[in-house]
Coordinates of C-alpha atoms in Angstrom, one line a residue:
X18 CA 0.0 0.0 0.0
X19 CA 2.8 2.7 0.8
X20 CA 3.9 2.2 -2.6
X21 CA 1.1 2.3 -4.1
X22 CA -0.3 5.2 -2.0
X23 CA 1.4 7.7 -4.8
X24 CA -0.2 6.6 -7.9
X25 CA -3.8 7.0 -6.2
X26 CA -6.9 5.9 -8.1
X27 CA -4.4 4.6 -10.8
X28 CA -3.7 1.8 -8.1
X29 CA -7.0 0.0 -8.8
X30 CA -6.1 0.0 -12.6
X31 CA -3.0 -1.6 -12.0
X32 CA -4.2 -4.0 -9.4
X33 CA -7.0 -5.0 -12.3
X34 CA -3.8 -5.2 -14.9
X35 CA -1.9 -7.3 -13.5
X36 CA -4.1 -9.4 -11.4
X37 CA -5.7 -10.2 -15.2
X38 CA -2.1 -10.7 -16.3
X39 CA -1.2 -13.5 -13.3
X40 CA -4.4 -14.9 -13.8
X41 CA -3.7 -15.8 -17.4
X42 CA 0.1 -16.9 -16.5
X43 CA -1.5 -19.2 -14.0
X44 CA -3.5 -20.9 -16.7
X45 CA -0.7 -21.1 -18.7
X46 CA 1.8 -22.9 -16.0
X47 CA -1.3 -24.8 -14.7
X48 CA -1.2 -26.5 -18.5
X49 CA 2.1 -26.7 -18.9
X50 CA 2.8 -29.0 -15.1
X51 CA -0.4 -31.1 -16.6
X52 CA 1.4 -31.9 -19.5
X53 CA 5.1 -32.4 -17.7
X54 CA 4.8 -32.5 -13.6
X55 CA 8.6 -32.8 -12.8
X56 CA 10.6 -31.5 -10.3
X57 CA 12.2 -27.8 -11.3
X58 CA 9.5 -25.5 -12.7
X59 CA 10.0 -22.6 -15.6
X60 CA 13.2 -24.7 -16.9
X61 CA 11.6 -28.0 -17.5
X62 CA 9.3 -26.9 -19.7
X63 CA 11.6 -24.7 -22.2
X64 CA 13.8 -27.9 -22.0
X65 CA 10.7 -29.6 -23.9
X66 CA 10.4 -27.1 -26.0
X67 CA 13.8 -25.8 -26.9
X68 CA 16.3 -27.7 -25.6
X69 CA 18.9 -27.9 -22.8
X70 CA 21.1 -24.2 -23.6
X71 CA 17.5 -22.1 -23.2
X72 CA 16.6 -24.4 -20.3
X73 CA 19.8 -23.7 -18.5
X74 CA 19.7 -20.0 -19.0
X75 CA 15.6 -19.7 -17.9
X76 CA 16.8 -21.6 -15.3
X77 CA 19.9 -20.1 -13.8
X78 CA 17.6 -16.4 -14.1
X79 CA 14.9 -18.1 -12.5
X80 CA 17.1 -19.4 -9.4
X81 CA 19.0 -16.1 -9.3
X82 CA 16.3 -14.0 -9.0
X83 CA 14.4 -16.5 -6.8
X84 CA 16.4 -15.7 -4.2
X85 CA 17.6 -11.9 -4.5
X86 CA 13.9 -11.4 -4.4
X87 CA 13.6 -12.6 -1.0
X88 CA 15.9 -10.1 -0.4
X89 CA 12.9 -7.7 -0.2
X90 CA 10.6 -10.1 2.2
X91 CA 13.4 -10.6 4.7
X92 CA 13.9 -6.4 4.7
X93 CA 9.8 -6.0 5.3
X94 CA 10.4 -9.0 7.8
X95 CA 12.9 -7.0 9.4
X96 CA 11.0 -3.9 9.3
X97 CA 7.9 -4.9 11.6
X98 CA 10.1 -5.6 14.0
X99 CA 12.3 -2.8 14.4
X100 CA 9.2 -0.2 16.3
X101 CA 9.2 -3.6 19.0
X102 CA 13.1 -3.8 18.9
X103 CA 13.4 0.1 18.8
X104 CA 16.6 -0.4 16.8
X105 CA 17.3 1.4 13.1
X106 CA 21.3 1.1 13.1
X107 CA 22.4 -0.2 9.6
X108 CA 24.7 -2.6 11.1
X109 CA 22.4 -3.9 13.6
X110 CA 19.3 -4.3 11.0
X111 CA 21.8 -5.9 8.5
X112 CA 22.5 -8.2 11.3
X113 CA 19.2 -9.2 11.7
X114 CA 18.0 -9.6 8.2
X115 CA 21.0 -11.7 8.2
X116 CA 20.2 -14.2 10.9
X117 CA 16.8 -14.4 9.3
X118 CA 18.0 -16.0 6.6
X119 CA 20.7 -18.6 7.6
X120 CA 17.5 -19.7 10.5
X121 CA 15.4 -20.0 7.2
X122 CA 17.9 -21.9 5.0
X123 CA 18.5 -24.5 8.1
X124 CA 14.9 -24.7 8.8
X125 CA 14.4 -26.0 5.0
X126 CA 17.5 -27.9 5.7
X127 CA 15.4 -30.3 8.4
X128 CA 12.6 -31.7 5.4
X129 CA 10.2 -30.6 2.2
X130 CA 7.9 -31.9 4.1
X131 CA 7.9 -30.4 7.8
X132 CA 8.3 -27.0 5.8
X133 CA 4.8 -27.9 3.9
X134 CA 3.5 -28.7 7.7
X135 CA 4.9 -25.1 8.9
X136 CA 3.6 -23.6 5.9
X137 CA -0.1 -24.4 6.5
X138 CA 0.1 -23.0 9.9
X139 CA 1.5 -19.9 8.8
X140 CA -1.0 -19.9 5.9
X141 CA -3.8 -19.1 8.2
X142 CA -2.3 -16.8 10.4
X143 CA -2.2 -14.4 7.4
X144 CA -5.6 -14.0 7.9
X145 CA -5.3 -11.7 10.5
X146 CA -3.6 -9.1 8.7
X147 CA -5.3 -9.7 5.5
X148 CA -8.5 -10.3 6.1
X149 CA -9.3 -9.3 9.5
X150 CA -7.0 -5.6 9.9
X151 CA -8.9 -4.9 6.1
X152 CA -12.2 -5.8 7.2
X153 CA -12.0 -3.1 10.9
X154 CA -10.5 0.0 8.9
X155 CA -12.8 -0.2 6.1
X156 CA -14.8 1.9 8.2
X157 CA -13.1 4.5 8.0
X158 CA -12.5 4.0 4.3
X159 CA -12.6 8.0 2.2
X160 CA -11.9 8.4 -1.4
X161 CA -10.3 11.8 -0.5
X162 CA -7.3 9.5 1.0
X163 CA -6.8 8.1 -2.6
X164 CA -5.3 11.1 -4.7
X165 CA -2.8 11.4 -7.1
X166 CA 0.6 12.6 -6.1
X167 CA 1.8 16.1 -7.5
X168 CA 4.9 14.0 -9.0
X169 CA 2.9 11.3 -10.9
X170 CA -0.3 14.0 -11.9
X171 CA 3.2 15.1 -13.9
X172 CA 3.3 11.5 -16.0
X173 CA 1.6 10.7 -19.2
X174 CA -1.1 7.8 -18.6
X175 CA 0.1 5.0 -20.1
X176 CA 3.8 5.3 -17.9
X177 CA 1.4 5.4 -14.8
X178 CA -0.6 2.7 -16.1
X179 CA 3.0 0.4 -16.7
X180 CA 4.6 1.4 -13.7
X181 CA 1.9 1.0 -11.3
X182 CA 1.4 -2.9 -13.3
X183 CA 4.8 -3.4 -13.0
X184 CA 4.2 -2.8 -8.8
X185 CA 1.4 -4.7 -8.2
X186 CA 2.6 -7.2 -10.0
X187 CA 5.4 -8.2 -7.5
X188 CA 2.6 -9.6 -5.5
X189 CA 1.9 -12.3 -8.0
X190 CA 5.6 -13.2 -8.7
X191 CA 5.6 -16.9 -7.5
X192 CA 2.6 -18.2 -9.2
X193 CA 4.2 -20.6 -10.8
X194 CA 6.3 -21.5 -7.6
X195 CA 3.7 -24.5 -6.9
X196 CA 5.2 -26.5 -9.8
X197 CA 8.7 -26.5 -8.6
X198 CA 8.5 -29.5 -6.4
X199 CA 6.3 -31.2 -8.5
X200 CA 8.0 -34.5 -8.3
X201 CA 7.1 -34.2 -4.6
X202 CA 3.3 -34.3 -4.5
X203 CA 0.8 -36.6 -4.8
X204 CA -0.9 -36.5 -8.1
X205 CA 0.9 -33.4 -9.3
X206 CA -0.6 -33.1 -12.6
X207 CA -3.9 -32.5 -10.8
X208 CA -3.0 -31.3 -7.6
X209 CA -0.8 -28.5 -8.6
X210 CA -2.7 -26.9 -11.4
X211 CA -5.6 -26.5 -9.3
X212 CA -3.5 -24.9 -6.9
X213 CA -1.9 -22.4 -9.4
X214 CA -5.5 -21.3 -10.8
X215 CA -7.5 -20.8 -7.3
X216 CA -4.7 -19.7 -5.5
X217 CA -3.9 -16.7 -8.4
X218 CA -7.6 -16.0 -8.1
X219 CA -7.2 -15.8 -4.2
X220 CA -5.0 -13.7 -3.7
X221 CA -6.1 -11.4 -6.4
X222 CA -9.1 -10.7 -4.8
X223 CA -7.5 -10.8 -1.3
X224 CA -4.9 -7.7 -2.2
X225 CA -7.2 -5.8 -4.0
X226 CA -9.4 -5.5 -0.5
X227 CA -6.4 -5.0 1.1
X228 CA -5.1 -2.5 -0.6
X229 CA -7.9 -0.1 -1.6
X230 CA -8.8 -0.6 2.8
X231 CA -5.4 0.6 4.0
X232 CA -5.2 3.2 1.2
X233 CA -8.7 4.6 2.2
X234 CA -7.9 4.3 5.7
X235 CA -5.1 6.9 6.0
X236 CA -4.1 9.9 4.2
X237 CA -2.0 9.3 0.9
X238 CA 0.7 11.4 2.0
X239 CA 1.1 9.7 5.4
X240 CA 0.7 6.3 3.3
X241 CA 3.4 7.0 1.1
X242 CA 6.2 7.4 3.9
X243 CA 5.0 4.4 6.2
X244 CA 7.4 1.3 6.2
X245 CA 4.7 -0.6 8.3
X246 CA 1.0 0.6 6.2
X247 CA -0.8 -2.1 8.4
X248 CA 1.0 -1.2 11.7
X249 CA 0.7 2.5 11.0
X250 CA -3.3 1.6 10.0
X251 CA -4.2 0.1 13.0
X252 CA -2.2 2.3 15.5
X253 CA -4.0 5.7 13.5
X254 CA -7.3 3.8 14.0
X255 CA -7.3 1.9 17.3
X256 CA -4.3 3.5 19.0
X257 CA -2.9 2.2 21.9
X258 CA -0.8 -0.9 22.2
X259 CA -2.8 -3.0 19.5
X260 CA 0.0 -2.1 16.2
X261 CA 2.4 -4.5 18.3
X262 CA 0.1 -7.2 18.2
X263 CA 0.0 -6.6 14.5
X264 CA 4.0 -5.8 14.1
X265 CA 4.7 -9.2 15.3
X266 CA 1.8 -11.0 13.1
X267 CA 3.3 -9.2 10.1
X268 CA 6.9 -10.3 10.3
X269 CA 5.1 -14.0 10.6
X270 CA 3.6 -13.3 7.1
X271 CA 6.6 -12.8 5.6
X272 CA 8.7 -15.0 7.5
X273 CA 5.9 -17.3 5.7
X274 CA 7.1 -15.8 2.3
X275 CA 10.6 -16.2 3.1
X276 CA 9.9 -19.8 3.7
X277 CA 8.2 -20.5 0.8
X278 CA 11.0 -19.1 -1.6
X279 CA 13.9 -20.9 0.2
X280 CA 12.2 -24.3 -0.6
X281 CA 11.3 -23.0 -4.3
X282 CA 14.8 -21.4 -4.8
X283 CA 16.6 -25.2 -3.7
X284 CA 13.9 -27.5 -5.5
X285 CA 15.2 -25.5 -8.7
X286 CA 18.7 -25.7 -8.8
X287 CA 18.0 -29.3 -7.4
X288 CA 16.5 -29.7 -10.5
X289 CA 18.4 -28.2 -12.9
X290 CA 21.5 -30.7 -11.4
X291 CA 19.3 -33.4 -12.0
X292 CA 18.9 -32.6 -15.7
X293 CA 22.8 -32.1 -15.8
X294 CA 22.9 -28.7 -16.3
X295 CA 24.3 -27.5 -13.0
X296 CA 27.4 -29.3 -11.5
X297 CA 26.6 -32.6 -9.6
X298 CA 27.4 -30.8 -6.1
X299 CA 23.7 -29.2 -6.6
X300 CA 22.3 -32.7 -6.4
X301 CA 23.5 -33.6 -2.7
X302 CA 20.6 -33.9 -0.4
X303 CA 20.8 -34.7 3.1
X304 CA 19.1 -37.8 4.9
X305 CA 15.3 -36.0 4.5
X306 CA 15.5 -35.2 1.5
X307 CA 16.3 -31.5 1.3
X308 CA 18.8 -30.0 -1.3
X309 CA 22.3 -29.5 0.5
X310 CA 24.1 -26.9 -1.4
X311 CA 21.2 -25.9 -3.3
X312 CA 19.9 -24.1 -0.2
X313 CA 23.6 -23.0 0.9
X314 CA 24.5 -21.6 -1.8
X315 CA 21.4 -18.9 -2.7
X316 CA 21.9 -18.4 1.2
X317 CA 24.9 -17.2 0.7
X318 CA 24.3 -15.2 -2.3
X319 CA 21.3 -13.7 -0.4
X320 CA 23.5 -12.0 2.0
X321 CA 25.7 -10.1 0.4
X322 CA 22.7 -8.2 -1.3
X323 CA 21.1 -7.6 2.8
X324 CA 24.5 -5.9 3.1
X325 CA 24.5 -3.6 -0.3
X326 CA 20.9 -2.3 0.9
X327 CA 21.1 -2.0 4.2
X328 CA 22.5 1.7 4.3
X329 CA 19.2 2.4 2.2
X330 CA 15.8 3.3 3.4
X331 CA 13.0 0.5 3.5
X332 CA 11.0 1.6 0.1
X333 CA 14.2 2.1 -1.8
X334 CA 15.3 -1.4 -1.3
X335 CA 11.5 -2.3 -2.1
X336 CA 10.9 -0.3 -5.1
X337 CA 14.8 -1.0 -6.1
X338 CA 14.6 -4.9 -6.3
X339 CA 11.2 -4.9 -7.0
X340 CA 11.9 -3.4 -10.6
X341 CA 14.9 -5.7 -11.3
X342 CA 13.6 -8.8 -10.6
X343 CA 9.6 -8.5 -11.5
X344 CA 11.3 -7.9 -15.4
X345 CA 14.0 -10.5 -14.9
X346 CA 10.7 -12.9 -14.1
X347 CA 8.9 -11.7 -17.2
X348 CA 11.5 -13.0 -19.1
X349 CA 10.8 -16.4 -17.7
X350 CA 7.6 -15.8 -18.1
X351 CA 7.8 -15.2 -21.3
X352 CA 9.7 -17.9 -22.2
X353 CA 7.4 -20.5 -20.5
X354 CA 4.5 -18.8 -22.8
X355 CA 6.4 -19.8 -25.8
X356 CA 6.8 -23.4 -24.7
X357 CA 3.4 -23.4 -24.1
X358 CA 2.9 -22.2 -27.4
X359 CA 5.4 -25.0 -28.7
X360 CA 2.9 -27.7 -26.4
X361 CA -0.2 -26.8 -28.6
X362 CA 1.8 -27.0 -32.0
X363 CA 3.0 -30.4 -31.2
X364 CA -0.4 -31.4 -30.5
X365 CA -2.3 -30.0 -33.3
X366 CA -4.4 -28.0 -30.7
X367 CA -7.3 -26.3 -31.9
X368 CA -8.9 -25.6 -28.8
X369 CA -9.2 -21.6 -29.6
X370 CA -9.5 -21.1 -25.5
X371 CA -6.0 -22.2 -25.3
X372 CA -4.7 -20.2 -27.8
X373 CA -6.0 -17.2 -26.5
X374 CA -4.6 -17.7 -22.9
X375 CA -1.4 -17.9 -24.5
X376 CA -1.7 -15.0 -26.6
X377 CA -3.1 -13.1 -23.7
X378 CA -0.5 -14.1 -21.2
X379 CA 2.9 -13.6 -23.5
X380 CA 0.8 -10.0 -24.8
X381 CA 1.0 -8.8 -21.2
X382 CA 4.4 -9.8 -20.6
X383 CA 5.4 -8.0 -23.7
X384 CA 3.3 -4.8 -22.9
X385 CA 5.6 -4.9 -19.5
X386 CA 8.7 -4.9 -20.6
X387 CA 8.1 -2.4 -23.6
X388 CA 7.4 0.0 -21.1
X389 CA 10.0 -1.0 -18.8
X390 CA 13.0 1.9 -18.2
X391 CA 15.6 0.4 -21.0
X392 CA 17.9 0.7 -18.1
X393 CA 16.1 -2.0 -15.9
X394 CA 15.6 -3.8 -18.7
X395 CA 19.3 -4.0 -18.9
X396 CA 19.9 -4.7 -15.5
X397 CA 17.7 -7.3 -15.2
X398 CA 19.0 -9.2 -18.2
X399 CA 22.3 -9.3 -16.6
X400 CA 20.7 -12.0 -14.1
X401 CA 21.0 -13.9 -17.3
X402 CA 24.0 -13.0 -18.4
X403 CA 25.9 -13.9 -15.5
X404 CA 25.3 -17.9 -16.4
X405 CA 27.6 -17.4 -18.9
X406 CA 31.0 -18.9 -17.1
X407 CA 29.0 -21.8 -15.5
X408 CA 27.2 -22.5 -18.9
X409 CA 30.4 -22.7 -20.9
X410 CA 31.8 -24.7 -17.7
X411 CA 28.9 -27.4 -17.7
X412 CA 28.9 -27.7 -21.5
X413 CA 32.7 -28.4 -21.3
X414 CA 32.2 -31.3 -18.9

């Protein structure tokens, strides 16, 4: 919401964008695990498509940005904490972002499954602060709260309309997470699409309430500088000692999201070593079954990032990683929309519903990117890029 506070009624356009957008990438990776529900995700359908070089490269972006992005959950994590901690030096922060993640990675460490058991737990304790926290300050809900800001009154439509998509989309990044441990579940070729499609549609509909509530509920200005929106709601509404209460719930919610891309970040490079594309040292579990030095490794890489944007304030490392990877995850994206596209050639589809999802889905990704900053666009393709060495290193082998 703090993010979104400056781009005022524009924010429900972009929420409609781009939950529309997710929607349609959902069907598409909901297809695409029916067809080939194996252990990896993005990767192991471009494989079928295109072969093992495009494979490793969607891969090797897709496990990269996997987890720099949790980068930006572990900072928010952080963040609710700090008015209980009353800390805010860089070091100290940095230090605790930093423990976050190495207790994370050795949860994950312990077994897929006990993180599935924690998950579900965690699951419904999000409904406190995104279902119940919505549902009390809707009262004081006021469309004077949702204005445009005097900087982005300045920008032509269509750049609101793309950055404000290219926000709100961050909240769907991870749809097609579901079908990374596919060769883990029970019947995954039913089990997973059905979680792909309802749980897009979910939380579509769940962030949208949110959203518009905490935007309504507090003056856009005020919105715009909170690093805790919920926290800063409820205190503004309620008062006394309740944003604690909250503080702590929140930090649980994205301790859950943390979670949840550790395990998707190690069952893709575990699966990208099991194809043979990333050195045989990825394939080392230990005795429950967990990826080794899959999980070690993007743990590693994770902190080194904590430390670069630490010394920044909250909504610049937000916004900043934010940008980077949601386009680096288009290009995945994208790329799993022309295997799908590859999937309906090779069997002679003419089921015209198909088609158009397809079309629909690789459209938006397009429309994205196009109007993208060329300068993020060329950042984020250096996630790529930097598979090079290990590429020409495998290949040798």
């Amino acid at each position: 919401p703090s993010l979104l506070a400056p781009y005022g009624p524009y924010a429900l356009a972009g929420w409609f964008f781009s939950g529309l957008g997710a929607i349609l990438l959902a069907l598409v990776f909901a297809r695409l695990c029916e067809a080939f529900p194996e252990t990896g995700g993005p990767h192991v359908y471009v494989e079928k498509a295109f072969g093992k070089t495009a494979s490793f490269f969607v891969g090797w972006t897709y496990w990269i940005v996997s987890w720099v992005s949790t980068t930006v959950v572990s900072a928010a994590c952080v963040g609710y904490l700090l008015p209980i901690l009353k800390i805010s030096h860089p070091l100290l922060v940095f230090t605790l972002q930093s423990t976050l993640t190495l207790g994370v990675t050795a949860l994950n460490l312990l077994s897929t499954q006990s993180i599935g058991k924690i998950e579900s737990f965690l699951t419904l304790l999000k409904g406190v602060p995104l279902l119940v926290i919505p549902a009390l300050i809707i009262s004081r809900f006021s469309l004077h709260n949702i204005v445009l800001s005097p900087q982005m009154a300045a920008l032509p439509t269509g750049d609101l309309l793309s950055q404000v998509t290219l926000l709100t989309l961050w909240c769907f990044i991870g749809v097609e997470a579901a079908t990374a441990p596919a060769g883990m579940v029970k019947n995954p070729e039913k089990t997973i699409p059905l979680a792909i499609v309802t749980g897009t549609a979910a939380v579509a509909a769940l962030y949208i309430f949110n959203s518009l509530s905490v935007m309504g509920a507090l003056p856009g200005g005020i919105l715009a500088q909170s690093i805790t929106p919920y926290v800063d709601a409820v205190q503004t509404i309620f008062g006394g000692n309740w944003y604690l209460i909250i503080s702590i719930i929140s930090a649980l919610v994205c301790f859950s999201t943390i979670n949840a891309w550790t395990l998707t970040s190690g069952q893709i490079a575990l699966g990208l070593a099991q194809k043979g594309l990333f050195p045989a040292l990825f394939k080392k579990q230990t005795q429950t079954g967990a990826p080794l030095w899959a999980l070690c490794i993007s743990c590693m890489g994770t902190l080194p990032i904590l430390g670069l944007l630490s010394s920044r304030s909250l909504a610049q490392q937000v916004t900043t990683v934010i940008d980077y990877s949601v386009t680096a995850f288009l290009f995945v994206y994208l790329a799993c929309c022309a295997a799908f596209f590859h999937l309906l050639l090779s069997q002679k589809s003419r089921a015209l519903s198909s088609w158009l999802i397809g079309i629909g889905a690789a459209g938006f990704c397009c429309w994205i990117i196009v109007n993208t900053p060329p300068n993020t666009v060329l950042i984020a393709t250096l996630f790529t890029v930097s598979g090079i060495p290990l590429y020409l290193a495998q290949r040798k082998r």
